[in-house]
Amino acid sequence: MKDYQLVSRVSAEELDKQLDELADRINRDYEGKCLLLIGILKGAFMFLADLARRISLPVEVDFVRLTSYGNKTESSGVIRITKDVEMDIQGKHVLVVEDIVDTGTTLAWYLDHLQNYQPESVKVCALIDKLERRETEVPIDYVCLRLEKGFLVGYGLDFSEKHRNLPGIYEVEFDK
Ligand code: PRP
């Protein structure tokens, strides 16, 4: 038996609208350039797919999977790459696509790591910025949604690997 309910926070229609606006900005900012989108697995897979199809520039796509030791509420700050990108990054305009920036630990580490490969530029695009949870300062150039509160699932985000497939974003409300 489930001991929680899902409450809608952002509908698929609203996401569509926000993504259109975000992609417009990206298309304008990178006009005349090629872009390498690096999605951080697993959460970013749906956001990246929907964003990529709205980008009118030449786009390359790759993915990285990062894990953080320690549990989710007390990140140890030790990050490990469990699946690296396979493309050459040197000289490319990289846009890192993340689902949630929470404490910022994962992204800060990865941005630092990317510099070893000498990209031409690196920017960050996040589906959700949870600014109030930030522990490590990290630059986010494009934010789709600012949602401070709640355990969020759907549109790539999971609760014990479930609900990633939902087309909108929901908050998990646990039964009392
Ligand atoms: C989530 C999210 C970020 C990270 C953010 O990934 O996708 O990568 O946590 O947390 P931080 O800002 O506190 O470092 P998660 O480990 O849940 O993996 P998943 O994307 O595969 O679900």
PDB file of N, CA, C and O in Angstrom, residues 72-98:
ATOM      1  N   LYS A  72      21.086  11.574   0.938  1.00  0.00           N
ATOM      2  CA  LYS A  72      20.634  12.743   0.202  1.00  0.00           C
ATOM      3  C   LYS A  72      20.588  14.015   1.061  1.00  0.00           C
ATOM      4  O   LYS A  72      20.816  15.112   0.591  1.00  0.00           O
ATOM      5  N   THR A  73      20.267  13.824   2.339  1.00  0.00           N
ATOM      6  CA  THR A  73      20.149  15.012   3.180  1.00  0.00           C
ATOM      7  C   THR A  73      21.502  15.454   3.731  1.00  0.00           C
ATOM      8  O   THR A  73      21.689  16.588   4.112  1.00  0.00           O
ATOM      9  N   GLU A  74      22.447  14.503   3.782  1.00  0.00           N
ATOM     10  CA  GLU A  74      23.771  14.865   4.278  1.00  0.00           C
ATOM     11  C   GLU A  74      24.813  14.441   3.259  1.00  0.00           C
ATOM     12  O   GLU A  74      25.503  13.446   3.432  1.00  0.00           O
ATOM     13  N   SER A  75      24.874  15.188   2.182  1.00  0.00           N
ATOM     14  CA  SER A  75      25.833  14.873   1.131  1.00  0.00           C
ATOM     15  C   SER A  75      27.251  14.993   1.680  1.00  0.00           C
ATOM     16  O   SER A  75      27.575  15.953   2.374  1.00  0.00           O
ATOM     17  N   SER A  76      28.074  14.005   1.362  1.00  0.00           N
ATOM     18  CA  SER A  76      29.444  14.022   1.859  1.00  0.00           C
ATOM     19  C   SER A  76      30.309  14.968   1.044  1.00  0.00           C
ATOM     20  O   SER A  76      31.393  15.328   1.446  1.00  0.00           O
ATOM     21  N   GLY A  77      29.811  15.321  -0.133  1.00  0.00           N
ATOM     22  CA  GLY A  77      30.598  16.187  -1.002  1.00  0.00           C
ATOM     23  C   GLY A  77      31.585  15.404  -1.845  1.00  0.00           C
ATOM     24  O   GLY A  77      32.309  15.971  -2.653  1.00  0.00           O
ATOM     25  N   VAL A  78      31.634  14.093  -1.647  1.00  0.00           N
ATOM     26  CA  VAL A  78      32.531  13.260  -2.463  1.00  0.00           C
ATOM     27  C   VAL A  78      31.737  12.755  -3.657  1.00  0.00           C
ATOM     28  O   VAL A  78      30.804  11.962  -3.517  1.00  0.00           O
ATOM     29  N   ILE A  79      32.098  13.217  -4.830  1.00  0.00           N
ATOM     30  CA  ILE A  79      31.354  12.879  -6.038  1.00  0.00           C
ATOM     31  C   ILE A  79      32.184  11.911  -6.873  1.00  0.00           C
ATOM     32  O   ILE A  79      33.411  12.019  -6.936  1.00  0.00           O
ATOM     33  N   ARG A  80      31.500  11.002  -7.526  1.00  0.00           N
ATOM     34  CA  ARG A  80      32.165  10.028  -8.382  1.00  0.00           C
ATOM     35  C   ARG A  80      31.429   9.984  -9.715  1.00  0.00           C
ATOM     36  O   ARG A  80      30.197  10.064  -9.746  1.00  0.00           O
ATOM     37  N   ILE A  81      32.189   9.849 -10.808  1.00  0.00           N
ATOM     38  CA  ILE A  81      31.559   9.690 -12.128  1.00  0.00           C
ATOM     39  C   ILE A  81      31.349   8.198 -12.360  1.00  0.00           C
ATOM     40  O   ILE A  81      32.307   7.431 -12.343  1.00  0.00           O
ATOM     41  N   THR A  82      30.108   7.779 -12.565  1.00  0.00           N
ATOM     42  CA  THR A  82      29.869   6.352 -12.827  1.00  0.00           C
ATOM     43  C   THR A  82      29.622   6.102 -14.312  1.00  0.00           C
ATOM     44  O   THR A  82      29.651   4.961 -14.762  1.00  0.00           O
ATOM     45  N   LYS A  83      29.341   7.164 -15.074  1.00  0.00           N
ATOM     46  CA  LYS A  83      29.270   7.067 -16.536  1.00  0.00           C
ATOM     47  C   LYS A  83      29.701   8.431 -17.069  1.00  0.00           C
ATOM     48  O   LYS A  83      29.058   9.438 -16.801  1.00  0.00           O
ATOM     49  N   ASP A  84      30.807   8.420 -17.796  1.00  0.00           N
ATOM     50  CA  ASP A  84      31.360   9.700 -18.253  1.00  0.00           C
ATOM     51  C   ASP A  84      30.838  10.041 -19.649  1.00  0.00           C
ATOM     52  O   ASP A  84      30.306   9.179 -20.348  1.00  0.00           O
ATOM     53  N   VAL A  85      31.009  11.297 -20.040  1.00  0.00           N
ATOM     54  CA  VAL A  85      30.681  11.673 -21.415  1.00  0.00           C
ATOM     55  C   VAL A  85      31.639  10.954 -22.356  1.00  0.00           C
ATOM     56  O   VAL A  85      32.752  10.606 -21.975  1.00  0.00           O
ATOM     57  N   GLU A  86      31.191  10.760 -23.572  1.00  0.00           N
ATOM     58  CA  GLU A  86      32.016  10.034 -24.542  1.00  0.00           C
ATOM     59  C   GLU A  86      32.535  10.954 -25.631  1.00  0.00           C
ATOM     60  O   GLU A  86      33.370  10.574 -26.440  1.00  0.00           O
ATOM     61  N   MET A  87      32.042  12.186 -25.677  1.00  0.00           N
ATOM     62  CA  MET A  87      32.448  13.107 -26.731  1.00  0.00           C
ATOM     63  C   MET A  87      33.613  13.969 -26.266  1.00  0.00           C
ATOM     64  O   MET A  87      33.834  14.142 -25.072  1.00  0.00           O
ATOM     65  N   ASP A  88      34.310  14.532 -27.248  1.00  0.00           N
ATOM     66  CA  ASP A  88      35.401  15.438 -26.963  1.00  0.00           C
ATOM     67  C   ASP A  88      34.803  16.792 -26.577  1.00  0.00           C
ATOM     68  O   ASP A  88      33.967  17.330 -27.297  1.00  0.00           O
ATOM     69  N   ILE A  89      35.244  17.316 -25.459  1.00  0.00           N
ATOM     70  CA  ILE A  89      34.669  18.558 -24.933  1.00  0.00           C
ATOM     71  C   ILE A  89      35.514  19.776 -25.320  1.00  0.00           C
ATOM     72  O   ILE A  89      35.028  20.893 -25.390  1.00  0.00           O
ATOM     73  N   GLN A  90      36.775  19.533 -25.593  1.00  0.00           N
ATOM     74  CA  GLN A  90      37.712  20.632 -25.834  1.00  0.00           C
ATOM     75  C   GLN A  90      37.210  21.571 -26.941  1.00  0.00           C
ATOM     76  O   GLN A  90      36.830  21.115 -28.027  1.00  0.00           O
ATOM     77  N   GLY A  91      37.189  22.858 -26.626  1.00  0.00           N
ATOM     78  CA  GLY A  91      36.812  23.869 -27.611  1.00  0.00           C
ATOM     79  C   GLY A  91      35.314  23.985 -27.861  1.00  0.00           C
ATOM     80  O   GLY A  91      34.897  24.771 -28.712  1.00  0.00           O
ATOM     81  N   LYS A  92      34.516  23.238 -27.126  1.00  0.00           N
ATOM     82  CA  LYS A  92      33.058  23.258 -27.361  1.00  0.00           C
ATOM     83  C   LYS A  92      32.349  24.233 -26.416  1.00  0.00           C
ATOM     84  O   LYS A  92      32.812  24.508 -25.312  1.00  0.00           O
ATOM     85  N   HIS A  93      31.188  24.704 -26.869  1.00  0.00           N
ATOM     86  CA  HIS A  93      30.294  25.462 -25.991  1.00  0.00           C
ATOM     87  C   HIS A  93      29.400  24.443 -25.294  1.00  0.00           C
ATOM     88  O   HIS A  93      28.530  23.843 -25.929  1.00  0.00           O
ATOM     89  N   VAL A  94      29.646  24.263 -24.006  1.00  0.00           N
ATOM     90  CA  VAL A  94      28.942  23.220 -23.247  1.00  0.00           C
ATOM     91  C   VAL A  94      27.808  23.845 -22.441  1.00  0.00           C
ATOM     92  O   VAL A  94      27.994  24.852 -21.764  1.00  0.00           O
ATOM     93  N   LEU A  95      26.632  23.228 -22.550  1.00  0.00           N
ATOM     94  CA  LEU A  95      25.523  23.599 -21.673  1.00  0.00           C
ATOM     95  C   LEU A  95      25.179  22.372 -20.834  1.00  0.00           C
ATOM     96  O   LEU A  95      24.714  21.351 -21.362  1.00  0.00           O
ATOM     97  N   VAL A  96      25.466  22.465 -19.544  1.00  0.00           N
ATOM     98  CA  VAL A  96      25.171  21.357 -18.629  1.00  0.00           C
ATOM     99  C   VAL A  96      23.691  21.423 -18.267  1.00  0.00           C
ATOM    100  O   VAL A  96      23.192  22.462 -17.840  1.00  0.00           O
ATOM    101  N   VAL A  97      23.001  20.309 -18.471  1.00  0.00           N
ATOM    102  CA  VAL A  97      21.551  20.269 -18.230  1.00  0.00           C
ATOM    103  C   VAL A  97      21.276  19.395 -17.008  1.00  0.00           C
ATOM    104  O   VAL A  97      21.551  18.196 -17.003  1.00  0.00           O
ATOM    105  N   GLU A  98      20.751  20.038 -15.978  1.00  0.00           N
ATOM    106  CA  GLU A  98      20.532  19.376 -14.684  1.00  0.00           C
ATOM    107  C   GLU A  98      19.042  19.437 -14.343  1.00  0.00           C
ATOM    108  O   GLU A  98      18.352  20.368 -14.753  1.00  0.00           O
TER     109      GLU A  98
END
